[in-house]
PDB file of C-alpha atoms in Angstrom:
ATOM      1  CA  MET R   1       0.000   0.000   0.000  1.00 94.00           C
ATOM      2  CA  LEU R   2       1.451   3.344  -1.044  1.00 97.00           C
ATOM      3  CA  ILE R   3       0.865   6.208   1.374  1.00 97.00           C
ATOM      4  CA  ALA R   4       1.585   9.810   0.415  1.00 97.00           C
ATOM      5  CA  THR R   5       0.976  13.276   1.741  1.00 97.00           C
ATOM      6  CA  THR R   6       0.847  14.475  -1.877  1.00 97.00           C
ATOM      7  CA  GLU R   7      -2.274  14.333  -4.025  1.00 96.00           C
ATOM      8  CA  THR R   8      -0.575  12.216  -6.692  1.00 95.00           C
ATOM      9  CA  ILE R   9       1.842   9.282  -6.851  1.00 96.00           C
ATOM     10  CA  ALA R  10       4.782   9.701  -9.211  1.00 95.00           C
ATOM     11  CA  GLY R  11       4.629   7.341 -12.172  1.00 96.00           C
ATOM     12  CA  HIS R  12       0.971   6.477 -11.591  1.00 97.00           C
ATOM     13  CA  ASP R  13      -2.423   7.758 -12.657  1.00 97.00           C
ATOM     14  CA  ILE R  14      -5.343   7.747 -10.244  1.00 97.00           C
ATOM     15  CA  THR R  15      -8.078   5.775 -11.981  1.00 98.00           C
ATOM     16  CA  GLN R  16     -10.668   5.791  -9.223  1.00 98.00           C
ATOM     17  CA  THR R  17     -11.261   7.656  -5.990  1.00 98.00           C
ATOM     18  CA  LEU R  18     -12.703   5.311  -3.378  1.00 98.00           C
ATOM     19  CA  GLY R  19     -13.276   7.872  -0.640  1.00 98.00           C
ATOM     20  CA  LEU R  20     -12.088   9.116   2.706  1.00 98.00           C
ATOM     21  CA  VAL R  21     -10.302   6.684   4.973  1.00 98.00           C
ATOM     22  CA  ARG R  22      -9.236   7.273   8.541  1.00 98.00           C
ATOM     23  CA  GLY R  23      -7.644   5.657  11.514  1.00 98.00           C
ATOM     24  CA  ASN R  24      -7.465   6.957  15.029  1.00 97.00           C
ATOM     25  CA  THR R  25      -6.339   6.124  18.497  1.00 95.00           C
ATOM     26  CA  ILE R  26      -6.893   7.787  21.845  1.00 92.00           C
ATOM     27  CA  ARG R  27      -4.097   7.583  24.351  1.00 86.00           C
ATOM     28  CA  ALA R  28      -4.040   8.544  28.000  1.00 83.00           C
ATOM     29  CA  ARG R  29      -0.977   9.535  29.927  1.00 68.00           C
ATOM     30  CA  HIS R  30       0.511   6.980  32.302  1.00 63.00           C
ATOM     31  CA  VAL R  31       1.428   7.932  35.870  1.00 55.00           C
ATOM     32  CA  GLY R  32       4.862   6.275  35.592  1.00 58.00           C
ATOM     33  CA  ARG R  33       5.606   8.178  32.382  1.00 57.00           C
ATOM     34  CA  ASP R  34       4.377  11.418  33.948  1.00 60.00           C
ATOM     35  CA  ILE R  35       6.754  11.076  36.899  1.00 63.00           C
ATOM     36  CA  THR R  36       9.698  10.334  34.614  1.00 64.00           C
ATOM     37  CA  ALA R  37       8.714  13.195  32.295  1.00 60.00           C
ATOM     38  CA  ALA R  38       8.432  15.604  35.236  1.00 65.00           C
ATOM     39  CA  LEU R  39      11.926  14.682  36.373  1.00 63.00           C
ATOM     40  CA  ARG R  40      13.229  15.131  32.822  1.00 61.00           C
ATOM     41  CA  ASN R  41      11.618  18.593  32.730  1.00 65.00           C
ATOM     42  CA  LEU R  42      13.837  19.592  35.634  1.00 67.00           C
ATOM     43  CA  VAL R  43      17.049  18.821  33.744  1.00 68.00           C
ATOM     44  CA  GLY R  44      15.833  19.549  30.217  1.00 69.00           C
ATOM     45  CA  GLY R  45      16.046  17.550  27.019  1.00 71.00           C
ATOM     46  CA  GLU R  46      13.712  15.377  25.040  1.00 76.00           C
ATOM     47  CA  VAL R  47      10.889  13.692  26.931  1.00 76.00           C
ATOM     48  CA  THR R  48      11.481  10.300  25.344  1.00 78.00           C
ATOM     49  CA  GLU R  49       8.583   8.646  27.186  1.00 77.00           C
ATOM     50  CA  TYR R  50       6.095  10.912  25.380  1.00 79.00           C
ATOM     51  CA  THR R  51       8.009  10.798  22.095  1.00 83.00           C
ATOM     52  CA  LYS R  52       7.684   7.009  22.085  1.00 86.00           C
ATOM     53  CA  MET R  53       3.991   7.152  23.019  1.00 86.00           C
ATOM     54  CA  VAL R  54       3.195   9.594  20.193  1.00 87.00           C
ATOM     55  CA  ALA R  55       5.207   7.558  17.659  1.00 91.00           C
ATOM     56  CA  GLU R  56       3.299   4.406  18.648  1.00 92.00           C
ATOM     57  CA  SER R  57       0.007   6.281  18.376  1.00 93.00           C
ATOM     58  CA  ARG R  58       0.901   7.589  14.915  1.00 94.00           C
ATOM     59  CA  GLU R  59       1.743   4.074  13.686  1.00 95.00           C
ATOM     60  CA  GLN R  60      -1.455   2.645  15.124  1.00 97.00           C
ATOM     61  CA  ALA R  61      -3.556   5.367  13.467  1.00 97.00           C
ATOM     62  CA  LEU R  62      -1.770   4.759  10.133  1.00 98.00           C
ATOM     63  CA  ASP R  63      -2.291   0.990  10.410  1.00 98.00           C
ATOM     64  CA  ARG R  64      -6.015   1.497  11.011  1.00 98.00           C
ATOM     65  CA  MET R  65      -6.283   3.929   8.092  1.00 98.00           C
ATOM     66  CA  VAL R  66      -4.492   1.458   5.778  1.00 98.00           C
ATOM     67  CA  ALA R  67      -6.769  -1.385   6.928  1.00 98.00           C
ATOM     68  CA  GLU R  68      -9.803   0.718   6.003  1.00 98.00           C
ATOM     69  CA  ALA R  69      -8.263   1.495   2.593  1.00 98.00           C
ATOM     70  CA  GLU R  70      -7.459  -2.184   1.976  1.00 98.00           C
ATOM     71  CA  ALA R  71     -11.056  -3.108   2.799  1.00 98.00           C
ATOM     72  CA  LEU R  72     -12.121  -0.766  -0.026  1.00 98.00           C
ATOM     73  CA  GLY R  73      -9.640  -2.394  -2.417  1.00 98.00           C
ATOM     74  CA  ALA R  74      -7.353   0.659  -2.624  1.00 98.00           C
ATOM     75  CA  ASP R  75      -3.870   0.636  -4.084  1.00 97.00           C
ATOM     76  CA  ALA R  76      -2.833   3.810  -2.270  1.00 98.00           C
ATOM     77  CA  VAL R  77      -3.872   6.531   0.139  1.00 98.00           C
ATOM     78  CA  VAL R  78      -3.109  10.078  -0.985  1.00 98.00           C
ATOM     79  CA  ALA R  79      -3.357  13.473   0.728  1.00 98.00           C
ATOM     80  CA  VAL R  80      -2.640  11.900   4.129  1.00 98.00           C
ATOM     81  CA  ARG R  81      -2.786  14.246   7.106  1.00 98.00           C
ATOM     82  CA  PHE R  82      -2.432  13.847  10.858  1.00 96.00           C
ATOM     83  CA  THR R  83      -4.301  15.794  13.469  1.00 95.00           C
ATOM     84  CA  THR R  84      -4.567  15.647  17.225  1.00 91.00           C
ATOM     85  CA  SER R  85      -7.188  16.808  19.667  1.00 90.00           C
ATOM     86  CA  VAL R  86      -7.520  16.793  23.428  1.00 88.00           C
ATOM     87  CA  ILE R  87     -10.317  14.507  24.564  1.00 86.00           C
ATOM     88  CA  THR R  88     -10.018  15.132  28.284  1.00 83.00           C
ATOM     89  CA  SER R  89      -7.296  16.157  30.676  1.00 78.00           C
ATOM     90  CA  GLY R  90      -4.526  13.618  30.154  1.00 78.00           C
ATOM     91  CA  ALA R  91      -5.961  11.959  27.015  1.00 85.00           C
ATOM     92  CA  ALA R  92      -5.609  12.896  23.362  1.00 87.00           C
ATOM     93  CA  GLU R  93      -6.724  11.545  20.011  1.00 92.00           C
ATOM     94  CA  LEU R  94      -4.359  11.117  17.083  1.00 95.00           C
ATOM     95  CA  LEU R  95      -6.168  10.873  13.743  1.00 97.00           C
ATOM     96  CA  ALA R  96      -4.778   9.955  10.314  1.00 98.00           C
ATOM     97  CA  VAL R  97      -6.971  10.763   7.285  1.00 98.00           C
ATOM     98  CA  GLY R  98      -6.504  10.440   3.562  1.00 98.00           C
ATOM     99  CA  THR R  99      -8.163   9.528   0.283  1.00 98.00           C
ATOM    100  CA  ALA R 100      -8.179   5.909  -0.842  1.00 98.00           C
ATOM    101  CA  VAL R 101      -7.515   5.517  -4.574  1.00 98.00           C
ATOM    102  CA  LYS R 102      -6.976   2.930  -7.294  1.00 98.00           C
ATOM    103  CA  LEU R 103      -3.812   3.398  -9.368  1.00 97.00           C
ATOM    104  CA  GLN R 104      -2.501   2.493 -12.783  1.00 96.00           C
ATOM    105  CA  ARG R 105       1.202   2.629 -13.602  1.00 95.00           C
ATOM    106  CA  ARG R 106       2.031   4.982 -16.495  1.00 92.00           C
TER     107      ARG R 106
END
């Protein structure tokens, strides 16, 4: 499955637009991570506990979006975007959206 933030795929023509596909996940902070992150805030630097959590969330959202595209019979997802929103204090949603398409090689 090809995934692109662009609206086209080099070397291919879009032959059919199958529609919007999305994948999301909602993650809550973990007390153990919060304590470690608070200590890291005192000395500065990257908060690796949150970096890892966001990276895992992004991959999970992408996997769910791709699964939805595959169910439609797509060859690719174009115009992919990520967005986040706060659900409640300590929990956030990460959403991946794009357009599922059928391709033909030029």
